[in-house]
Coordinates of C-alpha atoms and ligand atoms in Angstrom, one line a residue:
M1 CA -93.5 -57.9 -19.6
K2 CA -93.6 -61.1 -17.8
L3 CA -90.8 -61.6 -15.1
P4 CA -89.2 -64.9 -14.6
Y5 CA -89.6 -66.9 -11.2
I6 CA -87.0 -67.8 -8.4
I7 CA -88.7 -70.6 -6.8
I8 CA -87.2 -71.5 -3.3
V9 CA -88.3 -74.8 -0.8
D10 CA -87.4 -75.0 2.5
D11 CA -89.3 -77.0 5.4
D12 CA -87.7 -74.7 7.9
T13 CA -89.9 -71.7 8.3
Q14 CA -87.2 -69.2 9.8
V15 CA -84.6 -70.4 6.9
L16 CA -87.3 -69.9 4.5
H17 CA -88.0 -66.5 5.4
A18 CA -84.4 -65.5 5.8
I19 CA -83.6 -66.4 2.3
Q20 CA -86.5 -65.4 0.6
R21 CA -85.9 -62.1 2.1
D22 CA -82.7 -61.7 1.0
I23 CA -83.3 -62.9 -2.4
R24 CA -86.8 -60.7 -3.0
N25 CA -84.5 -57.7 -1.6
E26 CA -81.6 -58.4 -4.4
Y27 CA -83.9 -59.2 -7.3
R28 CA -87.5 -57.9 -6.7
D29 CA -86.8 -55.6 -9.9
D30 CA -86.2 -58.3 -12.2
Y31 CA -87.6 -61.5 -10.8
K32 CA -90.7 -62.9 -8.9
V33 CA -90.0 -64.9 -6.1
A34 CA -92.3 -67.8 -4.8
A35 CA -91.2 -69.3 -1.3
T36 CA -92.8 -72.3 -0.1
E37 CA -92.0 -75.1 3.0
S38 CA -93.4 -77.9 0.8
A39 CA -91.9 -79.5 -2.0
N40 CA -95.2 -81.0 -3.1
E41 CA -96.6 -77.6 -2.9
A42 CA -93.5 -76.0 -4.8
L43 CA -93.9 -79.0 -7.7
E44 CA -97.9 -78.1 -8.3
L45 CA -96.9 -74.4 -8.5
I46 CA -94.3 -75.1 -11.1
K47 CA -96.4 -76.9 -13.2
E48 CA -99.3 -74.3 -12.9
L49 CA -96.6 -72.0 -13.9
K50 CA -95.8 -74.3 -17.0
L51 CA -99.2 -74.2 -18.1
K52 CA -99.6 -70.6 -17.9
N53 CA -96.5 -70.1 -20.0
E54 CA -94.7 -68.6 -17.0
V55 CA -90.8 -69.0 -16.9
V56 CA -88.7 -70.3 -14.1
A57 CA -85.0 -68.9 -13.8
L58 CA -84.0 -70.6 -10.6
F59 CA -84.7 -73.1 -8.0
I60 CA -83.0 -73.0 -4.6
S61 CA -84.0 -76.2 -2.6
D62 CA -83.0 -77.4 1.2
Q63 CA -81.8 -80.8 1.1
R64 CA -83.2 -82.2 4.0
M65 CA -87.0 -81.9 4.1
P66 CA -89.5 -84.5 5.4
E67 CA -91.7 -84.8 2.3
M68 CA -88.8 -85.3 -0.4
E69 CA -84.8 -84.7 -0.4
G70 CA -84.1 -81.5 -1.9
I71 CA -82.1 -83.5 -4.7
S72 CA -85.2 -85.3 -5.9
F73 CA -87.4 -82.1 -5.9
L74 CA -84.7 -80.6 -8.1
E75 CA -84.6 -83.6 -10.4
K76 CA -88.6 -83.3 -10.7
A77 CA -88.6 -79.7 -11.1
N78 CA -85.6 -80.2 -13.7
E79 CA -88.1 -82.0 -15.8
I80 CA -90.5 -79.1 -16.1
F81 CA -88.2 -76.4 -16.3
P82 CA -84.8 -77.8 -17.8
A83 CA -83.3 -74.8 -18.5
A84 CA -83.7 -73.3 -14.8
K85 CA -80.8 -73.4 -12.6
K86 CA -80.5 -75.3 -9.6
V87 CA -79.2 -74.7 -6.1
L88 CA -79.2 -76.9 -3.3
L89 CA -79.0 -75.8 0.4
T90 CA -77.0 -77.9 2.5
A91 CA -75.5 -78.4 5.9
Y92 CA -71.7 -79.7 6.2
S93 CA -73.1 -83.1 6.5
D94 CA -74.8 -83.0 3.5
I95 CA -72.2 -82.3 1.2
E96 CA -71.5 -85.9 -0.2
A97 CA -75.0 -85.9 -1.4
A98 CA -74.5 -82.5 -3.0
I99 CA -71.7 -83.5 -5.0
K100 CA -73.4 -86.9 -5.9
A101 CA -76.4 -84.6 -7.2
I102 CA -73.8 -82.4 -9.6
N103 CA -73.6 -85.5 -11.6
N104 CA -77.2 -87.0 -11.5
V105 CA -79.5 -83.9 -11.2
K106 CA -77.0 -81.6 -12.7
L107 CA -76.7 -79.5 -10.0
D108 CA -75.4 -76.0 -10.6
Y109 CA -74.4 -75.2 -7.1
Y110 CA -74.6 -76.1 -3.7
L111 CA -74.8 -73.2 -0.9
M112 CA -73.5 -74.1 2.7
K113 CA -75.7 -72.6 5.3
P114 CA -75.5 -70.1 6.7
W115 CA -75.0 -67.7 3.6
H116 CA -74.0 -64.5 5.6
P117 CA -73.2 -61.8 4.6
P118 CA -75.5 -62.5 1.6
E119 CA -73.4 -60.0 -0.4
E120 CA -70.3 -62.2 0.1
K121 CA -71.8 -65.6 -0.4
L122 CA -75.2 -65.4 -1.6
F123 CA -75.7 -62.7 -4.3
P124 CA -72.2 -63.4 -6.1
V125 CA -73.7 -67.0 -6.8
V126 CA -76.9 -66.3 -7.5
N127 CA -75.9 -63.3 -10.1
D128 CA -73.6 -65.6 -11.9
L129 CA -76.3 -68.0 -12.3
L130 CA -78.9 -65.7 -13.5
N131 CA -76.6 -64.1 -16.1
E132 CA -76.1 -67.3 -17.2
W133 CA -79.4 -68.2 -17.6
Q134 CA -80.3 -64.8 -19.0
A135 CA -77.7 -65.2 -21.6
L136 CA -79.5 -68.3 -23.2
Y137 CA -82.8 -67.5 -22.7
K138 CA -85.1 -65.4 -24.6
P139 CA -88.8 -65.0 -24.7
D140 CA -90.4 -66.5 -27.6
Y141 CA -91.4 -63.3 -29.2
E142 CA -88.2 -61.7 -29.0
A143 CA -86.3 -64.8 -30.6
T144 CA -85.3 -65.3 -34.2
R145 CA -87.0 -68.5 -35.7
I146 CA -85.7 -71.0 -38.0
I147 CA -88.4 -72.9 -40.3
G148 CA -87.0 -75.9 -42.2
F149 CA -87.3 -79.3 -42.5
Q150 CA -86.0 -81.2 -39.1
W151 CA -83.5 -83.5 -41.4
S152 CA -82.2 -81.1 -43.7
P153 CA -78.8 -80.3 -43.9
K154 CA -79.4 -76.6 -44.8
S155 CA -81.4 -76.3 -41.7
H156 CA -78.8 -78.0 -39.5
K157 CA -76.1 -75.4 -40.5
L158 CA -77.9 -72.5 -39.7
K159 CA -78.9 -73.9 -36.0
E160 CA -75.5 -75.0 -35.6
F161 CA -74.3 -71.6 -36.4
L162 CA -76.5 -69.6 -34.1
S163 CA -76.2 -71.8 -31.2
G164 CA -72.6 -71.8 -31.6
N165 CA -72.7 -67.7 -31.7
L166 CA -75.2 -67.9 -28.6
V167 CA -77.9 -66.2 -30.9
P168 CA -81.0 -67.5 -29.2
Y169 CA -83.6 -69.1 -31.8
I170 CA -86.7 -71.1 -31.9
W171 CA -86.5 -74.0 -34.3
M172 CA -90.0 -74.7 -36.3
D173 CA -89.9 -78.3 -38.0
I174 CA -92.1 -77.4 -40.7
E175 CA -93.6 -80.9 -40.8
N176 CA -94.6 -81.0 -36.9
I177 CA -95.5 -77.4 -35.8
S178 CA -98.5 -75.9 -37.7
E179 CA -97.6 -72.0 -36.9
A180 CA -94.6 -72.7 -39.1
E181 CA -97.0 -72.4 -42.2
K182 CA -98.1 -69.0 -41.2
Y183 CA -94.4 -67.5 -41.3
L184 CA -93.9 -69.3 -44.9
A185 CA -97.1 -67.4 -46.2
S186 CA -96.1 -64.2 -44.9
A187 CA -92.7 -64.4 -46.4
N188 CA -94.3 -65.4 -49.7
A189 CA -92.2 -68.4 -49.7
S190 CA -92.5 -72.2 -50.8
K191 CA -91.3 -75.2 -48.7
S192 CA -88.9 -75.9 -51.7
S193 CA -87.2 -72.8 -50.7
L194 CA -86.7 -73.5 -47.1
P195 CA -85.2 -72.7 -44.7
L196 CA -86.6 -69.6 -43.8
V197 CA -85.3 -67.5 -41.0
V198 CA -87.8 -64.9 -39.4
L199 CA -85.8 -62.1 -37.6
K200 CA -86.6 -60.5 -34.3
D201 CA -88.1 -57.2 -36.4
G202 CA -90.5 -59.8 -38.4
S203 CA -88.5 -59.5 -41.5
F204 CA -87.4 -62.9 -43.6
L205 CA -84.2 -64.4 -44.8
V206 CA -84.8 -67.2 -47.4
D207 CA -82.3 -70.1 -47.7
P208 CA -79.3 -67.4 -46.2
T209 CA -75.9 -68.1 -46.4
L210 CA -73.7 -67.7 -43.1
T211 CA -72.7 -64.5 -44.1
E212 CA -76.1 -62.9 -44.7
L213 CA -77.4 -64.5 -41.6
A214 CA -74.3 -63.2 -39.4
A215 CA -75.1 -59.9 -40.7
A216 CA -78.8 -60.0 -40.0
V217 CA -78.5 -60.9 -36.3
G218 CA -75.7 -58.0 -36.0
L219 CA -72.4 -60.2 -35.8
Q220 CA -69.3 -58.1 -36.8
Q221 CA -67.7 -59.0 -40.0
K222 CA -65.2 -56.2 -40.8
A223 CA -62.3 -55.2 -38.8
S224 CA -62.7 -51.3 -37.8
K225 CA -58.8 -50.7 -37.8
V226 CA -56.5 -51.2 -40.4
M227 CA -53.6 -52.1 -37.9
Y228 CA -53.8 -54.4 -35.1
D229 CA -51.2 -55.2 -32.7
V230 CA -52.3 -58.9 -32.4
I231 CA -54.7 -60.9 -34.7
I232 CA -55.7 -63.9 -33.4
I233 CA -56.8 -66.7 -35.9
G234 CA -59.5 -69.4 -34.2
A235 CA -61.9 -68.7 -31.6
G236 CA -61.5 -72.0 -29.4
P237 CA -60.2 -71.9 -25.9
A238 CA -57.1 -70.8 -27.3
G239 CA -57.8 -68.2 -29.1
L240 CA -60.5 -67.0 -26.7
A241 CA -57.8 -66.8 -23.9
A242 CA -55.3 -65.2 -26.0
S243 CA -57.9 -62.5 -26.7
V244 CA -58.7 -62.0 -23.5
Y245 CA -55.2 -61.5 -22.3
G246 CA -54.4 -59.5 -25.3
S247 CA -57.1 -56.9 -24.8
C248 CA -56.8 -57.0 -21.1
E249 CA -53.1 -56.3 -21.6
G250 CA -54.0 -53.1 -23.7
L251 CA -53.0 -54.7 -27.1
K252 CA -55.4 -54.0 -30.1
T253 CA -56.6 -57.2 -30.6
L254 CA -58.8 -58.8 -33.4
L255 CA -60.0 -62.6 -33.3
I256 CA -61.1 -64.2 -36.3
E257 CA -63.4 -67.2 -36.3
K258 CA -64.7 -68.9 -39.4
S259 CA -67.7 -70.8 -37.9
N260 CA -68.5 -69.8 -34.3
P261 CA -66.6 -69.1 -31.4
G262 CA -66.0 -72.0 -28.7
G263 CA -64.1 -74.4 -31.3
Q264 CA -64.2 -78.1 -30.2
A265 CA -65.3 -77.3 -26.8
S266 CA -68.5 -75.7 -27.8
S267 CA -69.8 -79.0 -28.9
S268 CA -69.0 -80.3 -25.6
A269 CA -72.2 -81.3 -23.8
R270 CA -70.5 -81.3 -20.3
I271 CA -66.9 -79.8 -19.6
E272 CA -66.3 -81.6 -16.0
N273 CA -62.4 -81.2 -15.7
Y274 CA -62.2 -77.3 -16.0
L275 CA -60.8 -75.8 -12.8
G276 CA -63.1 -73.8 -10.7
F277 CA -65.9 -75.3 -12.2
P278 CA -67.1 -78.3 -9.8
H279 CA -70.4 -78.7 -11.1
G280 CA -69.4 -79.1 -14.7
L281 CA -70.3 -76.5 -17.4
S282 CA -71.0 -76.9 -21.1
G283 CA -69.0 -75.8 -23.6
A284 CA -71.5 -73.2 -24.6
E285 CA -71.6 -71.8 -21.2
L286 CA -68.0 -71.6 -21.3
T287 CA -67.8 -69.9 -24.5
Q288 CA -70.4 -67.5 -23.8
R289 CA -68.6 -66.6 -20.4
A290 CA -65.5 -66.3 -22.5
I291 CA -67.0 -64.2 -25.3
T292 CA -68.5 -61.4 -22.5
Q293 CA -65.1 -61.3 -21.0
T294 CA -63.1 -60.8 -24.0
L295 CA -65.7 -58.1 -25.6
R296 CA -65.4 -56.4 -22.1
F297 CA -61.7 -55.8 -22.6
G298 CA -62.3 -54.7 -26.0
T299 CA -61.5 -57.4 -28.5
E300 CA -63.2 -57.1 -31.7
I301 CA -64.2 -60.6 -33.2
L302 CA -65.1 -61.3 -36.6
T303 CA -67.4 -64.1 -37.4
P304 CA -67.7 -65.9 -39.8
Q305 CA -64.8 -65.0 -41.8
A306 CA -62.0 -67.5 -42.4
V307 CA -58.5 -66.6 -43.1
K308 CA -56.9 -67.5 -46.3
H309 CA -53.4 -66.9 -45.7
I310 CA -51.0 -65.0 -44.2
T311 CA -47.9 -62.7 -45.8
I312 CA -45.0 -61.0 -44.3
E313 CA -44.1 -57.3 -45.5
D314 CA -41.2 -55.8 -43.5
G315 CA -42.0 -57.6 -40.5
Y316 CA -45.6 -56.8 -40.5
K317 CA -48.2 -59.4 -40.9
I318 CA -50.6 -59.2 -43.3
T319 CA -53.8 -61.7 -42.7
E320 CA -56.0 -62.2 -45.8
L321 CA -59.4 -63.4 -45.5
L322 CA -61.5 -65.7 -47.9
D323 CA -63.5 -62.4 -48.8
G324 CA -60.3 -61.3 -50.1
S325 CA -60.2 -58.3 -47.6
Q326 CA -56.6 -57.8 -45.9
I327 CA -56.2 -57.1 -42.5
H328 CA -52.5 -55.7 -41.0
S329 CA -50.8 -56.3 -37.5
K330 CA -47.7 -56.8 -35.8
A331 CA -48.3 -60.1 -34.6
I332 CA -50.2 -63.2 -35.1
V333 CA -51.4 -65.9 -32.9
I334 CA -52.5 -69.0 -34.7
A335 CA -55.0 -71.1 -32.7
T336 CA -56.9 -72.8 -35.7
G337 CA -57.3 -76.2 -33.5
V338 CA -58.0 -79.3 -35.1
A339 CA -61.1 -80.4 -37.3
Y340 CA -62.9 -83.7 -36.9
K341 CA -61.7 -86.6 -39.3
K342 CA -64.2 -87.8 -41.7
L343 CA -65.6 -91.4 -41.5
E344 CA -64.7 -92.7 -45.0
I345 CA -67.6 -94.6 -46.1
P346 CA -69.1 -94.4 -49.6
G347 CA -72.2 -92.5 -49.9
L348 CA -71.9 -91.3 -46.1
E349 CA -71.2 -87.8 -47.1
N350 CA -74.7 -87.5 -48.7
F351 CA -76.0 -87.4 -45.3
T352 CA -73.8 -85.2 -43.4
G353 CA -76.5 -82.7 -41.3
S354 CA -79.0 -85.0 -42.4
G355 CA -78.6 -87.9 -40.0
V356 CA -74.5 -88.0 -39.8
Y357 CA -73.1 -85.4 -37.6
Y358 CA -69.7 -84.5 -36.6
G359 CA -69.5 -83.4 -33.0
A360 CA -73.0 -81.7 -33.1
A361 CA -74.9 -83.8 -30.2
A362 CA -76.1 -80.6 -28.3
V363 CA -77.8 -79.3 -31.5
E364 CA -79.2 -82.2 -32.7
A365 CA -80.2 -83.7 -28.9
Q366 CA -83.9 -82.8 -29.5
A367 CA -84.6 -84.4 -32.7
C368 CA -83.1 -87.7 -31.5
R369 CA -86.1 -87.9 -28.6
N370 CA -87.1 -91.4 -28.2
E371 CA -84.7 -92.5 -31.2
T372 CA -82.0 -95.1 -31.7
I373 CA -79.1 -93.4 -32.2
Y374 CA -75.3 -94.3 -33.0
I375 CA -72.0 -93.0 -32.1
V376 CA -68.8 -94.1 -33.6
G377 CA -65.7 -93.7 -31.4
G378 CA -64.9 -94.4 -27.7
G379 CA -62.7 -91.0 -26.8
N380 CA -63.7 -88.3 -24.2
S381 CA -65.7 -86.6 -26.9
A382 CA -67.8 -89.6 -27.9
C383 CA -68.3 -90.7 -24.1
Q384 CA -69.7 -87.0 -23.5
A385 CA -71.6 -87.1 -26.6
A386 CA -73.3 -90.5 -25.5
M387 CA -73.9 -89.2 -21.8
Y388 CA -75.6 -86.2 -23.2
M389 CA -77.8 -88.1 -26.0
S390 CA -78.9 -90.7 -23.3
K391 CA -81.1 -88.2 -21.8
F392 CA -83.2 -87.8 -25.1
A393 CA -82.7 -90.8 -27.1
K394 CA -84.1 -94.2 -26.5
E395 CA -81.3 -96.0 -27.2
V396 CA -77.5 -95.0 -27.5
N397 CA -74.9 -97.1 -29.2
I398 CA -71.1 -96.7 -29.0
I399 CA -69.6 -98.4 -31.8
I400 CA -65.7 -99.1 -31.1
R401 CA -63.0 -101.1 -32.6
R402 CA -61.4 -102.0 -29.4
D403 CA -62.8 -104.6 -27.0
A404 CA -63.3 -101.9 -24.1
L405 CA -64.2 -98.3 -23.5
S406 CA -61.7 -98.0 -20.8
Q407 CA -58.5 -97.9 -22.9
V408 CA -58.9 -94.5 -24.4
A409 CA -61.7 -92.6 -22.4
A410 CA -61.6 -91.0 -18.9
N411 CA -62.3 -93.1 -15.9
Y412 CA -65.2 -90.9 -15.1
L413 CA -67.0 -91.0 -18.3
V414 CA -66.7 -94.9 -18.5
E415 CA -67.8 -95.0 -15.1
N416 CA -70.8 -92.9 -15.8
I417 CA -71.8 -94.8 -19.2
S418 CA -71.7 -97.9 -17.6
H419 CA -74.3 -96.9 -14.8
T420 CA -76.6 -95.5 -17.8
A421 CA -78.9 -98.1 -18.9
N422 CA -80.0 -96.9 -22.1
I423 CA -76.1 -96.7 -23.4
N424 CA -75.0 -100.1 -25.4
I425 CA -71.3 -100.6 -26.2
I426 CA -70.8 -102.5 -29.7
T427 CA -67.2 -103.4 -29.5
H428 CA -64.9 -105.0 -32.5
T429 CA -67.0 -103.4 -34.8
D430 CA -66.9 -101.1 -37.9
V431 CA -69.6 -99.2 -39.9
I432 CA -69.3 -100.1 -43.0
S433 CA -71.9 -98.7 -45.2
C434 CA -75.0 -96.6 -45.0
S435 CA -78.3 -96.1 -46.5
G436 CA -81.6 -94.1 -46.7
S437 CA -83.7 -92.3 -49.3
T438 CA -83.2 -88.5 -48.3
V439 CA -82.0 -89.0 -44.8
L440 CA -79.9 -91.5 -43.2
E441 CA -81.9 -94.4 -42.2
N442 CA -80.1 -97.6 -41.9
I443 CA -76.4 -98.3 -41.2
T444 CA -74.1 -101.7 -41.7
L445 CA -72.1 -102.9 -39.0
K446 CA -69.4 -105.3 -39.2
N447 CA -67.8 -107.4 -36.4
A448 CA -64.0 -107.5 -37.0
I449 CA -63.8 -111.0 -35.1
S450 CA -66.5 -113.0 -36.6
G451 CA -67.0 -111.1 -39.8
D452 CA -70.7 -110.9 -39.0
E453 CA -72.6 -108.1 -40.9
K454 CA -76.1 -106.6 -39.4
T455 CA -77.9 -103.8 -40.9
V456 CA -79.6 -101.8 -38.2
P457 CA -82.2 -98.7 -38.7
A458 CA -80.6 -95.7 -37.4
K459 CA -81.9 -92.3 -37.1
A460 CA -78.5 -90.4 -36.4
L461 CA -74.7 -91.4 -36.6
F462 CA -72.5 -88.9 -34.7
V463 CA -68.8 -89.2 -35.5
Y464 CA -66.2 -88.7 -33.1
I465 CA -63.1 -90.8 -34.6
G466 CA -60.2 -88.1 -34.2
T467 CA -58.9 -84.9 -35.9
N468 CA -56.7 -83.2 -38.2
P469 CA -54.7 -80.1 -37.7
G470 CA -56.7 -77.0 -38.5
T471 CA -53.9 -76.1 -41.0
E472 CA -54.9 -77.0 -44.3
W473 CA -55.5 -73.0 -45.1
L474 CA -52.0 -72.0 -44.0
N475 CA -49.4 -71.7 -46.9
D476 CA -45.9 -73.0 -46.0
I477 CA -44.7 -69.6 -44.1
V478 CA -44.2 -71.4 -41.4
L479 CA -42.5 -74.9 -40.5
K480 CA -45.4 -77.8 -39.8
D481 CA -44.2 -81.5 -39.0
E482 CA -45.8 -84.4 -41.6
K483 CA -49.2 -84.3 -40.2
G484 CA -49.5 -80.4 -40.6
F485 CA -49.2 -79.6 -36.8
I486 CA -47.3 -76.1 -36.5
L487 CA -43.7 -76.5 -35.2
S488 CA -42.7 -73.9 -32.0
G489 CA -40.1 -73.1 -29.7
T490 CA -37.4 -75.8 -29.0
D491 CA -39.2 -78.1 -31.6
L492 CA -38.0 -75.8 -34.2
L493 CA -34.4 -76.5 -33.5
K494 CA -34.6 -80.0 -34.5
D495 CA -35.9 -79.2 -38.1
K496 CA -33.3 -79.0 -40.8
S497 CA -34.5 -76.0 -42.4
F498 CA -35.0 -73.8 -39.6
N499 CA -31.5 -72.4 -39.4
T500 CA -31.8 -71.2 -43.0
L501 CA -35.2 -69.7 -41.9
W502 CA -34.5 -68.1 -38.8
K503 CA -32.6 -65.1 -39.1
L504 CA -32.8 -63.4 -35.1
K505 CA -29.9 -64.1 -32.7
R506 CA -32.3 -65.4 -30.1
D507 CA -33.7 -68.5 -30.1
P508 CA -37.8 -68.7 -30.9
Y509 CA -39.9 -68.2 -27.7
L510 CA -41.8 -71.3 -26.2
P511 CA -44.8 -70.5 -28.7
E512 CA -43.4 -69.0 -31.6
T513 CA -43.1 -70.3 -34.9
S514 CA -40.3 -70.1 -37.6
V515 CA -41.7 -66.6 -38.4
P516 CA -40.7 -64.1 -35.6
G517 CA -43.9 -62.7 -34.3
I518 CA -46.2 -65.7 -35.3
F519 CA -47.2 -67.7 -32.5
A520 CA -49.4 -71.1 -32.2
S521 CA -51.4 -72.1 -29.2
G522 CA -53.8 -75.1 -28.6
D523 CA -54.2 -78.1 -30.2
V524 CA -52.8 -77.2 -33.7
R525 CA -49.3 -76.6 -32.2
F526 CA -47.0 -79.8 -32.5
G527 CA -46.5 -81.4 -29.2
A528 CA -49.5 -79.5 -27.3
M529 CA -51.0 -81.5 -24.4
T530 CA -54.6 -81.2 -26.2
G531 CA -58.0 -80.0 -23.8
I532 CA -59.4 -77.1 -22.7
S533 CA -57.5 -76.1 -19.6
S534 CA -53.9 -76.6 -21.6
A535 CA -55.4 -74.5 -24.8
V536 CA -56.3 -71.9 -22.2
G537 CA -53.1 -71.8 -20.9
E538 CA -51.1 -71.8 -23.9
G539 CA -53.4 -69.1 -25.5
S540 CA -52.7 -66.9 -22.4
M541 CA -49.1 -67.6 -22.2
A542 CA -48.5 -66.8 -25.9
I543 CA -49.6 -63.2 -25.3
R544 CA -46.9 -62.6 -22.7
F545 CA -44.3 -63.8 -25.5
V546 CA -46.3 -61.4 -28.1
R547 CA -45.7 -58.6 -25.7
K548 CA -42.0 -59.3 -25.6
Y549 CA -41.9 -59.7 -29.2
L550 CA -43.6 -56.3 -29.6
Q551 CA -41.1 -54.7 -27.2
E552 CA -38.2 -56.0 -29.5
M553 CA -39.9 -54.8 -32.6
Ligands
FAD1 C1 -67.1 -82.8 -28.4 C2 -65.9 -82.6 -27.5 C3 -65.7 -82.5 -26.2 C4 -64.7 -82.3 -25.4 N1 -64.8 -82.3 -24.1 C5 -63.1 -82.0 -23.5 C6 -63.5 -82.2 -21.8 O1 -64.5 -82.2 -21.3 N2 -62.2 -81.4 -21.3 C7 -61.0 -80.9 -22.3 O2 -60.1 -80.8 -21.5 N3 -61.2 -81.3 -23.4 C8 -62.3 -81.6 -24.2 N4 -62.4 -81.6 -25.5 C9 -61.4 -81.2 -26.2 C10 -60.9 -79.5 -26.2 O3 -62.3 -79.2 -26.5 C11 -59.9 -79.1 -27.1 O4 -58.7 -79.8 -26.8 C12 -59.8 -77.8 -27.2 O5 -61.1 -77.1 -27.7 C13 -58.8 -77.2 -28.1 O6 -58.9 -75.6 -28.4 P1 -58.2 -74.8 -29.2 O7 -58.7 -73.6 -29.3 O8 -56.7 -75.4 -29.5 O9 -58.7 -75.5 -30.7 P2 -60.1 -76.0 -31.1 O10 -61.2 -75.9 -30.3 O11 -60.3 -76.7 -32.4 O12 -60.7 -74.0 -32.1 C14 -60.0 -74.0 -33.2 C15 -60.9 -72.7 -33.9 O13 -60.2 -72.3 -35.1 C16 -61.2 -71.9 -36.0 N5 -60.5 -71.7 -37.3 C17 -60.3 -73.2 -38.0 N6 -59.5 -72.5 -39.0 C18 -59.9 -71.4 -39.3 C19 -59.5 -70.1 -40.1 N7 -58.6 -70.6 -41.2 N8 -59.9 -69.0 -39.8 C20 -60.6 -68.7 -38.9 N9 -60.8 -69.7 -37.8 C21 -60.3 -70.9 -38.1 C22 -62.4 -73.4 -35.9 O14 -63.5 -72.9 -36.5 C23 -62.2 -73.3 -34.2 O15 -63.4 -72.5 -33.8 C24 -63.6 -81.8 -25.8 C25 -63.6 -81.9 -27.8 C26 -64.6 -82.3 -28.2 C27 -64.8 -82.2 -29.8

């Protein structure tokens, strides 16, 4: 098997030898280490490696080099191996440049010289980055393949499911990759039956359901126990955090997710405001870290499995899944977040997955290379998606009803967008209609002030216009507000039906709903401060109260 490369560049011979020695001693069994004093020589080497189908996992570069600055080197290297992790070696005086590089070249880490002892200052950082890289990288021959039509909603659904569950796959567009025909012939399948999934062992699934696909790639779908201490519904940041704390504190914990773990956060291309990650991290990375952490503590995760409803019997909670199975628990944490609001335009639903996407920027980015695309909405999610897509698309147009982005999006995003040449803001505008034969081809925009209408070609329309609480499945077992957000803690005391429902002497705990032992966390909770950090905080906190409740039982 080919080993991935770690490439080190530093014009200072002594420093180069020292870091090369440390890295080689620690990683020589799993990685090839190449080191050079010249950034140009390193770029030549990288191009050669690419031609030979080799792969680079990590670049480590000094910042101050006579031929070119480390940041420029990393930027060029990134074009050739975009998935490789990037570390800049800096002196104290270069910190400002390094922090800028976090945004400009998506730097993963800046390492201050000297790094001794390496066991404390170098290896933990490098281990972390290499683990992250390994989690998302699979050599071509080991990966699952999805073969289908680029703009098919069915293909999109499978891609989104696998990427959301962190199962690496290779996408093969039947119209552009000739090799894809070979797989079709081997599977004895026709183009009309696509998508086709080719599994690692060479077996095939023709147009599978998500449940079939999940089973084939080894995702758990049945609970192993009859009774759990706590069932957590929804594996967004709140649910994942609750599961980590639940299992870590020794509770038998089951996490149920209807599509893929990570929730809304998983579609975030770059989360820049999560504590402890000054370089930002993608939703996929955050989710992958959280899943690894919670599985390590012993959480069971069922996916894709949606909860249909909850009933109570003698204080025990019975969670019924869509497949009809029932699982018992002493407590429940509902962390089902919110779901994207649909854009209500006649005919638009025909193009969902074939040109119209709700929060799927990361999955469809490659398909939008050199295309003109539109994003509806001007909040943080829309802006993040625009920044991400601007690296692929020729032109990104953000359509908003207001007169400026600054009223609804975070400053740093507005600032980044204003410096990105291929992003345009179209103000005071609505999308009023759409058209296309099989995939989205055109959208019509209407200016609210002038009344002018304009039809423009659009390869893709990404919609970020707000959300609804994820409680449409939840029977009236707990009290909700008129929009469907779950009431908890002191907010319950204001509800007129609360006194008749609540029979305990104590008041409900902060995240507790109108049913003792059922808790709500994250965006689904009425009054929640939305955002990843708040969701993580609420999920962790809910477990503290679950424990208190279990002690009372
Ligand atoms: C594109 C995008 C970018 C964002 N970027 C940032 C950012 O940079 N920083 C930040 O702070 N916030 C960001 N946010 C907001 C942040 O992601 C949310 O506030 C956060 O994810 C809320 O977490 P949650 O766990 O409460 O809910 P969610 O993330 O909504 O997760 C809920 C989960 O429950 C599952 N579920 C729903 N119903 C059921 C059911 N019946 N059975 C089983 N499972 C179910 C869903 O499938 C989902 O996975 C972003 C949001 C989006 C959409």
